[in-house]
Short mmCIF file of C-alpha atoms in Angstrom, two decimals:
data_model
loop_
_atom_site.label_atom_id
_atom_site.label_comp_id
_atom_site.label_asym_id
_atom_site.label_seq_id
_atom_site.Cartn_x
_atom_site.Cartn_y
_atom_site.Cartn_z
CA ARG A 1 6.07 93.04 -235.48
CA LYS A 2 5.76 96.75 -236.17
CA GLU A 3 7.76 98.08 -239.10
CA VAL A 4 9.21 100.87 -236.98
CA GLU A 5 9.59 100.34 -233.26
CA GLN A 6 10.43 102.79 -230.52
CA ASP A 7 10.56 102.62 -226.75
CA PRO A 8 7.50 104.68 -225.74
CA GLY A 9 9.17 105.95 -222.56
CA PRO A 10 8.71 108.27 -220.87
CA PHE A 11 12.33 109.09 -220.39
CA ASN A 12 12.61 111.33 -217.34
CA VAL A 13 15.90 113.18 -217.55
CA PRO A 14 17.35 116.03 -215.46
CA GLU A 15 18.12 119.26 -217.23
CA GLY A 16 21.65 119.32 -218.59
CA ALA A 17 21.94 115.56 -218.95
CA THR A 18 22.56 113.60 -222.12
CA VAL A 19 19.84 111.29 -223.35
CA ALA A 20 19.75 108.83 -226.21
CA PHE A 21 17.07 106.68 -227.74
CA ASN A 22 16.94 104.23 -230.56
CA CYS A 23 14.49 103.21 -233.20
CA THR A 24 14.55 99.90 -235.07
CA TYR A 25 13.09 99.24 -238.47
CA SER A 26 12.31 95.95 -240.16
CA ASN A 27 12.14 96.80 -243.85
CA SER A 28 15.51 96.44 -245.53
CA ALA A 29 14.18 98.48 -248.47
CA SER A 30 14.22 101.56 -246.26
CA GLN A 31 15.70 104.45 -248.16
CA SER A 32 15.89 107.40 -245.83
CA PHE A 33 15.36 108.17 -242.18
CA PHE A 34 14.18 111.06 -240.09
CA TRP A 35 13.50 112.23 -236.58
CA TYR A 36 10.42 114.36 -235.99
CA ARG A 37 9.46 116.18 -232.85
CA GLN A 38 5.87 116.40 -231.66
CA ASP A 39 4.86 118.69 -228.82
CA CYS A 40 1.79 117.85 -226.77
CA ARG A 41 -1.40 118.28 -228.83
CA LYS A 42 0.56 119.68 -231.78
CA GLU A 43 1.53 118.47 -235.21
CA PRO A 44 4.86 116.69 -235.85
CA LYS A 45 7.71 118.78 -237.19
CA LEU A 46 10.96 117.67 -238.78
CA LEU A 47 13.85 117.67 -236.33
CA MET A 48 16.55 116.25 -238.55
CA SER A 49 17.31 113.81 -241.31
CA VAL A 50 19.56 110.84 -240.62
CA TYR A 51 22.36 110.16 -243.06
CA SER A 52 24.58 107.12 -243.36
CA SER A 53 27.51 109.23 -242.20
CA GLY A 54 25.60 110.56 -239.22
CA ASN A 55 24.19 114.00 -238.78
CA GLU A 56 24.80 116.61 -236.10
CA ASP A 57 22.82 119.78 -235.52
CA GLY A 58 23.84 121.66 -232.42
CA ARG A 59 23.05 119.53 -229.39
CA PHE A 60 21.40 116.84 -231.49
CA THR A 61 23.17 113.93 -233.18
CA ALA A 62 21.51 111.28 -235.28
CA GLN A 63 23.14 108.04 -236.35
CA LEU A 64 22.15 105.27 -238.74
CA ASN A 65 23.22 101.64 -238.50
CA ARG A 66 22.03 99.85 -241.63
CA ALA A 67 23.55 96.51 -240.68
CA SER A 68 21.55 96.34 -237.46
CA GLN A 69 18.65 98.34 -238.87
CA TYR A 70 18.37 101.02 -236.27
CA ILE A 71 18.72 104.76 -235.97
CA SER A 72 19.54 106.73 -232.87
CA LEU A 73 19.06 110.23 -231.54
CA LEU A 74 21.38 111.75 -228.97
CA ILE A 75 20.54 114.98 -227.16
CA ARG A 76 23.33 116.65 -225.21
CA ASP A 77 22.93 119.30 -222.50
CA SER A 78 19.18 118.78 -222.50
CA LYS A 79 16.89 121.76 -222.00
CA LEU A 80 13.42 121.98 -220.53
CA SER A 81 12.22 122.92 -224.00
CA ASP A 82 13.38 119.54 -225.34
CA SER A 83 10.43 117.89 -223.58
CA ALA A 84 8.38 116.39 -226.36
CA THR A 85 7.67 113.14 -228.15
CA TYR A 86 10.26 112.14 -230.72
CA LEU A 87 9.02 110.22 -233.73
CA CYS A 88 11.21 108.00 -235.84
CA VAL A 89 10.26 107.92 -239.51
CA VAL A 90 11.44 105.59 -242.22
CA ASN A 91 10.93 106.18 -245.92
CA ILE A 92 10.57 102.84 -247.69
CA ARG A 93 10.41 102.01 -251.33
CA THR A 94 7.10 100.51 -252.34
CA TRP A 95 5.46 99.53 -255.54
CA LEU A 96 2.06 101.11 -254.92
CA VAL A 97 0.30 102.64 -257.86
CA ASP A 98 2.11 105.80 -258.97
CA SER A 99 4.01 106.02 -255.71
CA ASN A 100 7.48 104.75 -255.08
CA TYR A 101 7.89 105.76 -251.47
CA GLN A 102 5.96 105.59 -248.25
CA LEU A 103 6.67 107.10 -244.86
CA ILE A 104 6.35 104.68 -241.96
CA TRP A 105 6.06 106.26 -238.52
CA GLY A 106 7.08 104.95 -235.14
CA ALA A 107 4.73 105.53 -232.21
CA GLY A 108 7.20 107.91 -230.61
CA THR A 109 9.37 108.19 -227.50
CA LYS A 110 8.21 110.62 -224.87
CA LEU A 111 10.94 112.71 -223.28
CA ILE A 112 10.45 114.74 -220.11
CA ILE A 113 13.21 117.06 -219.01
CA LYS A 114 13.03 117.95 -215.33
CA PRO A 115 14.56 121.07 -213.75
CA ASN B 1 3.26 131.39 -246.49
CA ALA B 2 0.55 129.43 -244.67
CA GLY B 3 1.93 125.93 -245.37
CA VAL B 4 -0.79 123.39 -244.62
CA THR B 5 -4.14 124.61 -243.39
CA GLN B 6 -6.44 122.04 -241.82
CA THR B 7 -9.93 122.60 -240.47
CA PRO B 8 -11.71 122.18 -238.16
CA LYS B 9 -9.46 121.84 -235.09
CA PHE B 10 -12.11 120.14 -233.01
CA GLN B 11 -15.27 118.24 -233.90
CA VAL B 12 -17.82 116.11 -232.08
CA LEU B 13 -20.04 113.88 -234.18
CA LYS B 14 -22.84 111.52 -233.41
CA THR B 15 -22.61 107.97 -234.67
CA GLY B 16 -23.81 107.83 -238.25
CA GLN B 17 -23.18 111.46 -239.10
CA SER B 18 -20.92 112.42 -241.96
CA MET B 19 -18.45 115.26 -242.23
CA THR B 20 -15.54 116.54 -244.28
CA LEU B 21 -12.16 117.54 -242.94
CA GLN B 22 -10.57 120.22 -245.08
CA CYS B 23 -6.90 120.41 -246.00
CA ALA B 24 -5.15 122.93 -248.21
CA GLN B 25 -1.49 123.57 -248.95
CA ASP B 26 0.19 126.43 -250.75
CA MET B 27 3.60 124.83 -251.38
CA ASN B 28 2.66 123.27 -254.72
CA HIS B 29 3.43 119.78 -253.43
CA GLU B 30 2.13 116.88 -255.46
CA TYR B 31 2.05 114.41 -252.59
CA MET B 32 -0.55 114.83 -249.87
CA SER B 33 -1.81 112.40 -247.28
CA TRP B 34 -4.16 111.91 -244.38
CA TYR B 35 -3.13 110.20 -241.15
CA ARG B 36 -4.82 109.30 -237.94
CA GLN B 37 -2.96 109.19 -234.66
CA ASP B 38 -4.15 107.10 -231.75
CA PRO B 39 -2.52 106.74 -228.31
CA GLY B 40 0.41 104.34 -228.37
CA MET B 41 0.39 104.01 -232.12
CA GLY B 42 2.29 105.72 -234.86
CA LEU B 43 0.70 107.84 -237.50
CA ARG B 44 -1.33 105.52 -239.70
CA LEU B 45 -1.94 106.40 -243.31
CA ILE B 46 -5.58 106.62 -244.33
CA HIS B 47 -5.41 107.83 -247.93
CA TYR B 48 -2.87 109.63 -250.04
CA SER B 49 -2.59 111.42 -253.35
CA VAL B 50 0.35 111.83 -255.70
CA GLY B 51 -1.30 114.58 -257.71
CA ALA B 52 -4.57 116.11 -258.81
CA GLY B 53 -7.01 113.40 -259.85
CA ILE B 54 -4.94 110.58 -258.31
CA THR B 55 -5.70 109.05 -254.94
CA ASP B 56 -5.06 105.71 -253.33
CA GLN B 57 -5.70 103.86 -250.11
CA GLY B 58 -3.30 103.68 -247.24
CA GLU B 59 -3.18 101.36 -244.28
CA VAL B 60 -6.59 102.18 -242.73
CA PRO B 61 -8.93 103.46 -245.47
CA ASN B 62 -12.22 101.92 -244.40
CA GLY B 63 -14.90 104.48 -243.58
CA TYR B 64 -13.12 107.34 -245.32
CA ASN B 65 -13.18 108.87 -248.79
CA VAL B 66 -10.89 111.40 -250.41
CA SER B 67 -10.75 113.39 -253.60
CA ARG B 68 -8.09 115.60 -255.18
CA SER B 69 -9.54 117.98 -257.72
CA THR B 70 -6.71 120.51 -257.39
CA THR B 71 -3.08 120.38 -256.29
CA GLU B 72 -3.91 122.58 -253.30
CA ASP B 73 -6.87 120.77 -251.73
CA PHE B 74 -7.24 117.28 -250.32
CA PRO B 75 -10.41 116.86 -248.25
CA LEU B 76 -11.16 113.77 -246.17
CA ARG B 77 -14.74 112.65 -245.85
CA LEU B 78 -16.11 110.46 -243.09
CA LEU B 79 -19.05 108.63 -244.59
CA SER B 80 -20.87 107.42 -241.48
CA ALA B 81 -19.01 108.20 -238.29
CA ALA B 82 -18.33 105.43 -235.79
CA PRO B 83 -16.84 105.61 -232.28
CA SER B 84 -13.77 103.75 -233.61
CA GLN B 85 -13.02 106.83 -235.69
CA THR B 86 -12.43 108.92 -232.59
CA SER B 87 -8.87 110.06 -233.13
CA VAL B 88 -6.59 112.93 -234.04
CA TYR B 89 -6.36 113.44 -237.79
CA PHE B 90 -3.46 115.08 -239.57
CA CYS B 91 -3.16 116.19 -243.13
CA ALA B 92 0.37 116.26 -244.54
CA SER B 93 1.99 117.61 -247.64
CA ILE B 94 5.35 116.15 -248.68
CA ASP B 95 7.98 117.76 -250.86
CA THR B 96 9.05 116.22 -254.13
CA GLY B 97 12.22 114.69 -252.74
CA TYR B 98 10.35 113.09 -249.82
CA THR B 99 12.68 114.90 -247.49
CA GLU B 100 10.11 116.60 -245.29
CA ALA B 101 6.45 116.23 -244.39
CA PHE B 102 4.55 119.39 -243.48
CA PHE B 103 1.53 118.90 -241.29
CA GLY B 104 -1.66 120.73 -240.62
CA GLN B 105 -2.51 121.54 -237.01
CA GLY B 106 -4.65 118.45 -236.62
CA THR B 107 -8.32 117.75 -236.02
CA ARG B 108 -9.42 116.21 -232.76
CA LEU B 109 -12.51 114.20 -233.63
CA THR B 110 -14.79 112.57 -231.08
CA VAL B 111 -17.61 110.30 -232.20
CA VAL B 112 -20.25 109.64 -229.57
#
């Protein structure tokens, strides 16, 4: 089982709709959580952090459910420019030499917004 | 502020050749890492460094070497390229609080 799992999609969504996707993680030592956005043939960029109390940034809302070990991303009033792959990232505590944390990346969920 | 600069953007190698992917950051981050990204898979950690002179292996280190002589630079060396190393490679620099990873533009490597 992968440490961080995401539905690969693609999610085909009409412009203006609301779309949500989840990400599950298996390591209970996970400390912090993030959503990154990756455009086609580009590098990933931080979209938002995910806090225990939830986090909202404009049309984007991220939620964390520690009991069920998943995080979610909700996009309201979707725009054509939201088309991208969304990567779920979990920061886990490890005991590697001189490093206490490691980022574990999901494979991403592809989102396509159609006009 | 350039952030993370990674070169080259594209490279084609023949099996058995060696090459070095360059990565430099100007944010004074201690933590740097190299990932490879293959279709349908998440970013997989190749090697990482928590500071100058300190490196360690990640999830998929075989066939790669790294060094960290300065805080700014973290080159990745392919020792003897194999077709299985065809991938997109990303260098990343992570801030002290592990709150954000900054990536280079990526290197699309094809080994024939």
